[in-house]
Amino acid sequence: MTELDALMELLWMLVADPGTGPLIGLLLVAAVIDWRTLRIPNWLTVGGMAWGLLYNATHDTSIAAGLAFSAGGLVTGLALLLPLWLLRVMGAGDVKLMAAVGAVVGVPGVLHAVLWSFIVGGVAAIGYALSQRVFRRMTSNVTAIVQSMAFAAMAGLRPTPALAGRASVGKLPYALSIAVGTISWLVARQLGFA
């Protein structure tokens, strides 16, 4: 067996797995829909959450252990991105999509998926800002968001959207970043790199 054959077999195992295969499909569908409409439908995100709960409940050592693993990932994915929705930096569909990822991969996995998605999203945002010649405005907006969050944390207040009255640089279909980041992490994990 050649190295290429071994690589293809490992990747096929990832796609054929009843947990990660449907997750990859869900992420690809969400990315395409978000790219076209800048929205992610609830039937897709809630369906992904339900699939994650069902899959883990039936594939773990016990139903309770599987549900706990899945619910922990779902809540963690939701909690990690919810502040960005509250600040109006990210859409609710993106938050629910990451919750669906968490429902499938659990708590340790969703932390990796979020990190990889943030890296991909950051690169995409910088590329978009440079291509549209709005990089300076984007960095100003990011600075305002960080300052708003820091001041709110120091004062013990709820952060308010920092971009009120500021010109947006545009919207990105963040499901694409979530899909590329999560799938990249899944592939890296399958190949033993993550």
Short mmCIF file of C-alpha atoms in Angstrom, two decimals:
data_model
loop_
_atom_site.label_atom_id
_atom_site.label_comp_id
_atom_site.label_asym_id
_atom_site.label_seq_id
_atom_site.Cartn_x
_atom_site.Cartn_y
_atom_site.Cartn_z
CA MET A 1 0.00 0.00 0.00
CA THR A 2 1.44 3.35 -0.98
CA GLU A 3 1.40 6.43 1.24
CA LEU A 4 -1.23 8.04 -0.99
CA ASP A 5 -3.47 4.99 -0.61
CA ALA A 6 -3.05 5.11 3.17
CA LEU A 7 -3.89 8.83 3.20
CA MET A 8 -6.99 8.29 1.07
CA GLU A 9 -8.09 5.42 3.34
CA LEU A 10 -7.74 7.63 6.44
CA LEU A 11 -9.73 10.43 4.80
CA TRP A 12 -12.40 7.97 3.64
CA MET A 13 -12.70 6.66 7.21
CA LEU A 14 -13.40 10.24 8.35
CA VAL A 15 -16.12 10.78 5.75
CA ALA A 16 -17.65 7.32 6.21
CA ASP A 17 -17.82 7.64 10.01
CA PRO A 18 -21.48 8.00 11.09
CA GLY A 19 -20.58 10.93 13.36
CA THR A 20 -18.12 13.00 11.35
CA GLY A 21 -19.48 12.19 7.89
CA PRO A 22 -22.87 13.84 8.47
CA LEU A 23 -21.15 16.70 10.31
CA ILE A 24 -18.95 17.40 7.29
CA GLY A 25 -22.04 17.31 5.05
CA LEU A 26 -23.92 19.65 7.38
CA LEU A 27 -21.01 22.10 7.43
CA LEU A 28 -20.70 22.11 3.65
CA VAL A 29 -24.44 22.69 3.18
CA ALA A 30 -24.40 25.49 5.78
CA ALA A 31 -21.42 27.13 4.08
CA VAL A 32 -23.11 27.09 0.67
CA ILE A 33 -26.41 28.44 2.03
CA ASP A 34 -24.64 31.14 4.06
CA TRP A 35 -22.52 32.11 1.04
CA ARG A 36 -25.66 32.58 -1.08
CA THR A 37 -28.04 34.12 1.47
CA LEU A 38 -25.94 35.30 4.47
CA ARG A 39 -28.25 33.17 6.64
CA ILE A 40 -28.12 29.67 8.09
CA PRO A 41 -31.55 28.04 8.42
CA ASN A 42 -32.72 26.75 11.79
CA TRP A 43 -33.70 23.38 10.32
CA LEU A 44 -30.03 22.82 9.54
CA THR A 45 -28.53 23.96 12.84
CA VAL A 46 -31.19 22.42 15.08
CA GLY A 47 -31.06 19.25 12.98
CA GLY A 48 -27.28 19.15 13.50
CA MET A 49 -27.73 19.53 17.25
CA ALA A 50 -30.32 16.75 17.30
CA TRP A 51 -28.08 14.50 15.21
CA GLY A 52 -25.14 15.09 17.57
CA LEU A 53 -27.23 14.25 20.62
CA LEU A 54 -28.71 11.14 18.98
CA TYR A 55 -25.39 9.92 17.57
CA ASN A 56 -23.49 10.29 20.84
CA ALA A 57 -26.34 8.81 22.90
CA THR A 58 -26.25 5.66 20.76
CA HIS A 59 -22.47 5.37 20.28
CA ASP A 60 -21.07 5.99 23.76
CA THR A 61 -20.71 3.55 26.66
CA SER A 62 -24.18 4.52 27.87
CA ILE A 63 -27.02 6.77 26.76
CA ALA A 64 -26.41 9.09 29.74
CA ALA A 65 -22.66 9.32 29.03
CA GLY A 66 -23.31 10.05 25.34
CA LEU A 67 -25.91 12.70 26.11
CA ALA A 68 -23.63 14.33 28.68
CA PHE A 69 -20.72 14.38 26.20
CA SER A 70 -22.90 15.81 23.45
CA ALA A 71 -24.77 18.34 25.63
CA GLY A 72 -21.47 19.55 27.06
CA GLY A 73 -20.13 20.21 23.56
CA LEU A 74 -23.38 21.85 22.46
CA VAL A 75 -23.44 24.22 25.45
CA THR A 76 -19.73 24.99 25.12
CA GLY A 77 -20.03 25.80 21.41
CA LEU A 78 -23.01 28.02 22.15
CA ALA A 79 -21.33 29.75 25.09
CA LEU A 80 -18.09 30.45 23.23
CA LEU A 81 -19.76 32.29 20.35
CA LEU A 82 -22.77 33.80 22.14
CA PRO A 83 -20.84 36.91 23.31
CA LEU A 84 -19.98 37.67 19.68
CA TRP A 85 -23.68 37.52 18.78
CA LEU A 86 -24.52 39.80 21.72
CA LEU A 87 -21.97 42.31 20.40
CA ARG A 88 -23.52 41.94 16.92
CA VAL A 89 -20.21 40.76 15.51
CA MET A 90 -21.63 37.39 14.47
CA GLY A 91 -25.02 36.11 13.43
CA ALA A 92 -27.21 33.80 15.50
CA GLY A 93 -26.98 31.10 12.82
CA ASP A 94 -23.21 31.00 13.20
CA VAL A 95 -23.57 30.53 16.97
CA LYS A 96 -26.10 27.72 16.49
CA LEU A 97 -23.90 26.08 13.85
CA MET A 98 -20.99 25.93 16.31
CA ALA A 99 -23.38 24.48 18.91
CA ALA A 100 -24.23 21.75 16.39
CA VAL A 101 -20.52 21.08 15.89
CA GLY A 102 -20.13 20.83 19.65
CA ALA A 103 -23.03 18.40 19.89
CA VAL A 104 -21.16 16.02 17.59
CA VAL A 105 -17.53 16.42 18.72
CA GLY A 106 -18.02 17.14 22.45
CA VAL A 107 -16.20 19.53 24.74
CA PRO A 108 -12.56 18.95 23.91
CA GLY A 109 -13.32 18.85 20.19
CA VAL A 110 -15.44 22.00 20.05
CA LEU A 111 -12.61 24.01 21.64
CA HIS A 112 -10.33 22.96 18.77
CA ALA A 113 -13.05 23.59 16.18
CA VAL A 114 -13.65 27.12 17.52
CA LEU A 115 -9.93 27.91 17.53
CA TRP A 116 -9.42 26.63 13.98
CA SER A 117 -12.56 28.47 12.82
CA PHE A 118 -11.35 31.73 14.38
CA ILE A 119 -8.01 31.38 12.59
CA VAL A 120 -9.71 30.73 9.24
CA GLY A 121 -12.20 33.55 9.87
CA GLY A 122 -9.43 35.97 10.78
CA VAL A 123 -7.50 35.19 7.63
CA ALA A 124 -10.71 35.53 5.57
CA ALA A 125 -11.56 38.87 7.21
CA ILE A 126 -8.08 40.26 6.58
CA GLY A 127 -8.15 39.05 2.97
CA TYR A 128 -11.59 40.58 2.44
CA ALA A 129 -10.58 43.89 4.04
CA LEU A 130 -7.42 44.09 1.94
CA SER A 131 -9.26 43.23 -1.27
CA GLN A 132 -11.94 45.87 -0.57
CA ARG A 133 -9.34 48.42 0.63
CA VAL A 134 -11.04 48.80 4.02
CA PHE A 135 -8.31 47.29 6.21
CA ARG A 136 -7.81 50.47 8.26
CA ARG A 137 -11.55 50.74 8.97
CA MET A 138 -11.66 47.07 9.95
CA THR A 139 -8.80 47.46 12.43
CA SER A 140 -10.50 50.55 13.86
CA ASN A 141 -13.75 48.59 14.31
CA VAL A 142 -11.93 45.67 15.96
CA THR A 143 -10.14 48.08 18.30
CA ALA A 144 -13.46 49.68 19.27
CA ILE A 145 -14.99 46.26 20.01
CA VAL A 146 -12.05 45.17 22.16
CA GLN A 147 -12.04 48.47 24.06
CA SER A 148 -15.79 48.27 24.64
CA MET A 149 -15.48 44.74 25.99
CA ALA A 150 -12.52 45.66 28.23
CA PHE A 151 -14.22 48.74 29.67
CA ALA A 152 -17.43 46.81 30.29
CA ALA A 153 -15.50 44.03 32.03
CA MET A 154 -13.61 46.51 34.24
CA ALA A 155 -16.81 48.33 35.16
CA GLY A 156 -18.76 45.12 35.69
CA LEU A 157 -21.31 46.08 33.04
CA ARG A 158 -22.87 44.18 30.19
CA PRO A 159 -20.96 44.94 26.97
CA THR A 160 -22.91 46.95 24.42
CA PRO A 161 -22.40 46.75 20.69
CA ALA A 162 -19.34 48.86 20.00
CA LEU A 163 -20.07 49.42 16.33
CA ALA A 164 -23.11 51.67 16.74
CA GLY A 165 -22.59 54.59 14.39
CA ARG A 166 -19.47 53.07 12.81
CA ALA A 167 -19.31 52.09 9.17
CA SER A 168 -19.21 48.33 8.67
CA VAL A 169 -16.68 46.85 6.29
CA GLY A 170 -19.29 44.33 5.11
CA LYS A 171 -20.60 40.92 5.99
CA LEU A 172 -18.82 37.63 5.59
CA PRO A 173 -20.56 34.26 5.44
CA TYR A 174 -18.95 32.97 8.63
CA ALA A 175 -20.35 29.45 8.14
CA LEU A 176 -17.67 29.12 5.50
CA SER A 177 -14.98 29.80 8.12
CA ILE A 178 -16.64 27.41 10.56
CA ALA A 179 -16.79 24.72 7.87
CA VAL A 180 -13.20 25.14 6.69
CA GLY A 181 -11.85 25.45 10.23
CA THR A 182 -13.76 22.49 11.65
CA ILE A 183 -13.14 20.21 8.67
CA SER A 184 -9.44 21.14 8.69
CA TRP A 185 -9.24 20.26 12.37
CA LEU A 186 -11.08 16.95 11.77
CA VAL A 187 -8.66 16.06 8.96
CA ALA A 188 -5.61 17.07 11.03
CA ARG A 189 -6.90 14.99 13.95
CA GLN A 190 -7.56 12.01 11.66
CA LEU A 191 -4.00 12.24 10.31
CA GLY A 192 -2.55 12.53 13.81
CA PHE A 193 -1.49 16.19 13.61
CA ALA A 194 -4.03 17.62 16.09
#
